[in-house]
CSV table of C-alpha atoms in Angstrom, one decimal:
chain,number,residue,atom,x,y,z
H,1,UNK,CA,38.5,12.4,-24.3
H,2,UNK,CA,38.7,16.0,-25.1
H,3,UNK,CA,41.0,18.0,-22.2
H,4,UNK,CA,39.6,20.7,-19.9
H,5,UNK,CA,41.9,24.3,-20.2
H,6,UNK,CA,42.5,26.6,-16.8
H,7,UNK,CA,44.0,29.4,-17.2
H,8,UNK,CA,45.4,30.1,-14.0
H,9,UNK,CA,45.7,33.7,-14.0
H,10,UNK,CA,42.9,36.9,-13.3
H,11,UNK,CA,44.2,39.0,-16.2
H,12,UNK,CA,40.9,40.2,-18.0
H,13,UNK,CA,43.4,40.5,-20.8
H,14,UNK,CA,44.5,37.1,-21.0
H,15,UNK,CA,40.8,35.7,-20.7
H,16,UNK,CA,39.7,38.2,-23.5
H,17,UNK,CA,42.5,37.0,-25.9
H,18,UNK,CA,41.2,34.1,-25.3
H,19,UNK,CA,37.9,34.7,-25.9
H,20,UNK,CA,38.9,36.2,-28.9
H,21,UNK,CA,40.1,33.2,-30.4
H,22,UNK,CA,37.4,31.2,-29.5
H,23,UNK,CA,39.6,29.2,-27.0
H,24,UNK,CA,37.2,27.1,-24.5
H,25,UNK,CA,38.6,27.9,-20.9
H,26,UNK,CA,37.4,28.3,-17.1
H,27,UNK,CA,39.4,30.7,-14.7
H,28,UNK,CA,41.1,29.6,-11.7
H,29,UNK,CA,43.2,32.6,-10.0
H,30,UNK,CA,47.0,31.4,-9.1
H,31,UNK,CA,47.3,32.5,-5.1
H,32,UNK,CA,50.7,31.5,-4.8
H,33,UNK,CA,53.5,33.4,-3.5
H,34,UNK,CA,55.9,34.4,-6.5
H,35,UNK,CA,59.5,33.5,-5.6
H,36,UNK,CA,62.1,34.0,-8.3
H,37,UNK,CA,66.1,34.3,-7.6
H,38,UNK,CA,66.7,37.7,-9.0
H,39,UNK,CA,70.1,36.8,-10.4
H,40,UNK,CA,68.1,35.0,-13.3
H,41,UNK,CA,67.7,36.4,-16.6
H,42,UNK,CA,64.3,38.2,-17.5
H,43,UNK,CA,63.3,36.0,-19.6
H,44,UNK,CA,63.5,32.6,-16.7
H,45,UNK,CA,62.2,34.5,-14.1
H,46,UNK,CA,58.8,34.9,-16.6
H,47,UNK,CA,58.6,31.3,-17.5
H,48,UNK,CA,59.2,30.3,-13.7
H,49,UNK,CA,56.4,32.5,-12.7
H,50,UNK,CA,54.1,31.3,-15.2
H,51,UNK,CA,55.1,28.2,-13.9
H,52,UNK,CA,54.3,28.8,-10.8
H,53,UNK,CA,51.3,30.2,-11.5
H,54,UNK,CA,50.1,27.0,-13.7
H,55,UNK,CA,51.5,24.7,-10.7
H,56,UNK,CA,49.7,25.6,-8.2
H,57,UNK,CA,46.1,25.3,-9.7
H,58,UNK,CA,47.3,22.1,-11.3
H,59,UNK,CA,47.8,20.1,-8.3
H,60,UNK,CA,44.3,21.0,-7.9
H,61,UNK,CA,43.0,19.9,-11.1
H,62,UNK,CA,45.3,16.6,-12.7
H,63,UNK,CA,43.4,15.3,-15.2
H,64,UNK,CA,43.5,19.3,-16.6
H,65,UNK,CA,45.6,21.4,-19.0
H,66,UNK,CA,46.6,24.7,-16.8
H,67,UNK,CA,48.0,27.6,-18.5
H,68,UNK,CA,49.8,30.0,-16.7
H,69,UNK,CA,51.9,33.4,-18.1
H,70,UNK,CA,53.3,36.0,-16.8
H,71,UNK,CA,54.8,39.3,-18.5
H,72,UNK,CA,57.4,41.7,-17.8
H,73,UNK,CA,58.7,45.1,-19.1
H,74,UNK,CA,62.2,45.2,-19.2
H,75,UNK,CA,64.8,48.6,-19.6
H,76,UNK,CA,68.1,48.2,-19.7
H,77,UNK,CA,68.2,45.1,-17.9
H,78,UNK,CA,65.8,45.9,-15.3
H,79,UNK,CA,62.1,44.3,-14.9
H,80,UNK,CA,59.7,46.8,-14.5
H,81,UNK,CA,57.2,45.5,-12.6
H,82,UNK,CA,53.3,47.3,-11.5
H,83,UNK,CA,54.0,50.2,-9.7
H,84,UNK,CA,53.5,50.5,-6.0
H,85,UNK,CA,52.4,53.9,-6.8
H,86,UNK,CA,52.2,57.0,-8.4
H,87,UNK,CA,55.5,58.3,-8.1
H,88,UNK,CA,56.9,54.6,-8.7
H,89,UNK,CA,54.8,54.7,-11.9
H,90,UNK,CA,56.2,58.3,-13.5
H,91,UNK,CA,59.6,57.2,-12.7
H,92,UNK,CA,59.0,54.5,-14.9
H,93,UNK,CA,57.6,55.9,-17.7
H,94,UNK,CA,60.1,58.6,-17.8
H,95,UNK,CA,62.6,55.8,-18.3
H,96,UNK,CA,60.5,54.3,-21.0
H,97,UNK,CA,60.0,57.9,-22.5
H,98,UNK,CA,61.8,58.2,-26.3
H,99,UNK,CA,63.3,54.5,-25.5
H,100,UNK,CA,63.1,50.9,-26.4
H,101,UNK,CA,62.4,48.2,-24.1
H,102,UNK,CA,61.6,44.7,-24.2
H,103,UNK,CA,58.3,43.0,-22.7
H,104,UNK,CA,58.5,39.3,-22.0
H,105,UNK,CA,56.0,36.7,-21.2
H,106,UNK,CA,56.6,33.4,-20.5
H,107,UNK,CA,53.9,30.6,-20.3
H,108,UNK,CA,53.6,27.7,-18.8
H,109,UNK,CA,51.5,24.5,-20.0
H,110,UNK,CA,50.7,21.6,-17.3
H,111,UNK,CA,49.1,18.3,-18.0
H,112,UNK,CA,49.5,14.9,-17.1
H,113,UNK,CA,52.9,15.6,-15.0
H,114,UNK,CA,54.2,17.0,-18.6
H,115,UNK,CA,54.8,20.5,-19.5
H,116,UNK,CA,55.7,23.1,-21.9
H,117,UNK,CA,57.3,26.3,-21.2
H,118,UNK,CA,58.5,29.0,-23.3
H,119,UNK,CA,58.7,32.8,-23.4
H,120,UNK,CA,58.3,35.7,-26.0
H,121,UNK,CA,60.2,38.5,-26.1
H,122,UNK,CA,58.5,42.1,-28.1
H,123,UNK,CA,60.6,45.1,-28.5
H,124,UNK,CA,58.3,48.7,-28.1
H,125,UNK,CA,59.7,51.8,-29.0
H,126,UNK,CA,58.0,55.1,-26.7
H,127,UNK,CA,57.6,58.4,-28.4
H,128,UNK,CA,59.1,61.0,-26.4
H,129,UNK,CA,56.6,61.4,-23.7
H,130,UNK,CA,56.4,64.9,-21.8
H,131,UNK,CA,56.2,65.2,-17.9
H,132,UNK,CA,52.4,67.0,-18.6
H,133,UNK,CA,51.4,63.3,-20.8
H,134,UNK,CA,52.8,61.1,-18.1
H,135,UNK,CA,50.9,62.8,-15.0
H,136,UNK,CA,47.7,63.2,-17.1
H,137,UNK,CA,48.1,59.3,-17.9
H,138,UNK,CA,48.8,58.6,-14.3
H,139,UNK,CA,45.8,60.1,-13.5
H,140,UNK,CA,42.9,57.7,-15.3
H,141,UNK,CA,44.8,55.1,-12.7
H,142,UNK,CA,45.1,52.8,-16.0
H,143,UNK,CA,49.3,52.3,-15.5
H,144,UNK,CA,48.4,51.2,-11.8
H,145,UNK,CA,48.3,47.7,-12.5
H,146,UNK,CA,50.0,46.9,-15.7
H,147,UNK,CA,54.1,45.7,-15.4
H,148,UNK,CA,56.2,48.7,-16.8
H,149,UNK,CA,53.2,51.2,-15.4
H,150,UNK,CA,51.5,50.7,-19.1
H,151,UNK,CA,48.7,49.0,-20.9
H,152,UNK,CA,49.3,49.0,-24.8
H,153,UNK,CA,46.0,47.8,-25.4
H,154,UNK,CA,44.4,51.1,-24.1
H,155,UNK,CA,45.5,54.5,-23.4
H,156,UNK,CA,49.4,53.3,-23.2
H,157,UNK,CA,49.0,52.8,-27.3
H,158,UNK,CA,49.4,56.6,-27.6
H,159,UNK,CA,52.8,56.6,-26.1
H,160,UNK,CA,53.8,53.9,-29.0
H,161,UNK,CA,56.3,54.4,-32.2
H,162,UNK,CA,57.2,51.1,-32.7
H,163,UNK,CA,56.9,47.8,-31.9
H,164,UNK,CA,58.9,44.4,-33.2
H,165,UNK,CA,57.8,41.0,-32.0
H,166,UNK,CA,54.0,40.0,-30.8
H,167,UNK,CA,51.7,43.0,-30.1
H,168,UNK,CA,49.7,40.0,-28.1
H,169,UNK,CA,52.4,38.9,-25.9
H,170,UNK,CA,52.4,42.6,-25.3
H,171,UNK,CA,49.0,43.1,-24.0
H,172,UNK,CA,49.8,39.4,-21.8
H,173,UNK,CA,49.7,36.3,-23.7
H,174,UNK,CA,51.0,35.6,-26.9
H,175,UNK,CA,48.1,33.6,-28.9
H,176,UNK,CA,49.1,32.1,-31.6
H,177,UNK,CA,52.3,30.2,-30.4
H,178,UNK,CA,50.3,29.5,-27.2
H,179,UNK,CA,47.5,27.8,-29.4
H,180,UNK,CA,50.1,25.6,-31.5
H,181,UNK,CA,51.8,25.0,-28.0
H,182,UNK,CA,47.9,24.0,-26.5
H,183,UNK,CA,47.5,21.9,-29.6
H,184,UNK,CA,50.6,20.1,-29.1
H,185,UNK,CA,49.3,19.0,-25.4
H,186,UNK,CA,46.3,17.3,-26.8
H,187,UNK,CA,44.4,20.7,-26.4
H,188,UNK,CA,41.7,20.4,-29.2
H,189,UNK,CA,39.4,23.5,-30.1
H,190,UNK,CA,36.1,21.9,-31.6
């Protein structure tokens, strides 16, 4: 019996990766409050939210593979998380500016009272970034919603000198390892 995939999350990014990999999937959107104990390391506290995420819309749907992910930006030991606003959002860049951080995701894989969680960690390297870039950025609204006040996939690739791990797990999900992970659950593609 071939599985059914949710991916348990309203990131247009993660449904478009994917899409892009021809990846069969319906949406469910995750409601549930996120509760992490902030004493945990980064990279827990991602795969407990995508966790937590997956969990809920599982015990909706049992005989169903859920996927759930979630992805932080990290600087010197502190997540960056969206910004509540504007000023939240320049303060954060201006940390990022001419620095390296690290951007987690963790998933999450549910089925049959099983699971499989793991995380990927990227390192991104920011060009020096001037006040005058990071207000007129600020301005299209783009870092608004995106952890560490950026979006690498759009505008935020301009700010970018280098990066060392998966560009994917960047943008929100890393693919490939998610795939062999999917595969592993009894998640077929044809």
């Amino acid at each position: 019996m071939k599985q059914h995939l949710i991916l348990a999350s309203g990131s247009p990014r993660r449904k478009e990766l994917l899409e892009n990999v021809r990846v069969p999937f319906t949406v469910v959107i995750s409601d549930v409050e996120e509760v992490v104990d902030p004493k945990l390391p980064p990279s827990e506290i991602v795969m407990s939210l995508a966790e937590q995420k997956a969990a809920a819309v599982a015990d909706r749907f049992n005989e169903s593979i859920v996927l759930g992910a979630d992805t932080v930006v990290v600087y010197n030991g502190e997540i960056l998380g969206k910004p509540a606003n504007t000023e939240e959002a320049k303060r954060m860049l201006t940390k990022l500016s001419g620095n390296t951080h690290q951007v987690l995701t963790g998933v999450a894989i549910l089925f049959q009272k099983e699971k499989i969680l793991f995380y990927e960690q990227t390192d991104v390297t920011f060009w020096t970034i001037s006040e005058e870039e990071i207000e007129d950025y600020i301005e299209t609204e783009e870092p608004m919603d995106k952890a560490g006040s950026y979006g690498i996939q759009e505008l935020g690739s301009l700010f970018v000198k280098e990066i060392k791990g998966d560009y994917f797990s960047v943008v929100g999900l890393p693919v490939a390892r998610t795939v062999r992970e999917l595969k592993k659950a009894g998640f077929s593609l044809k």
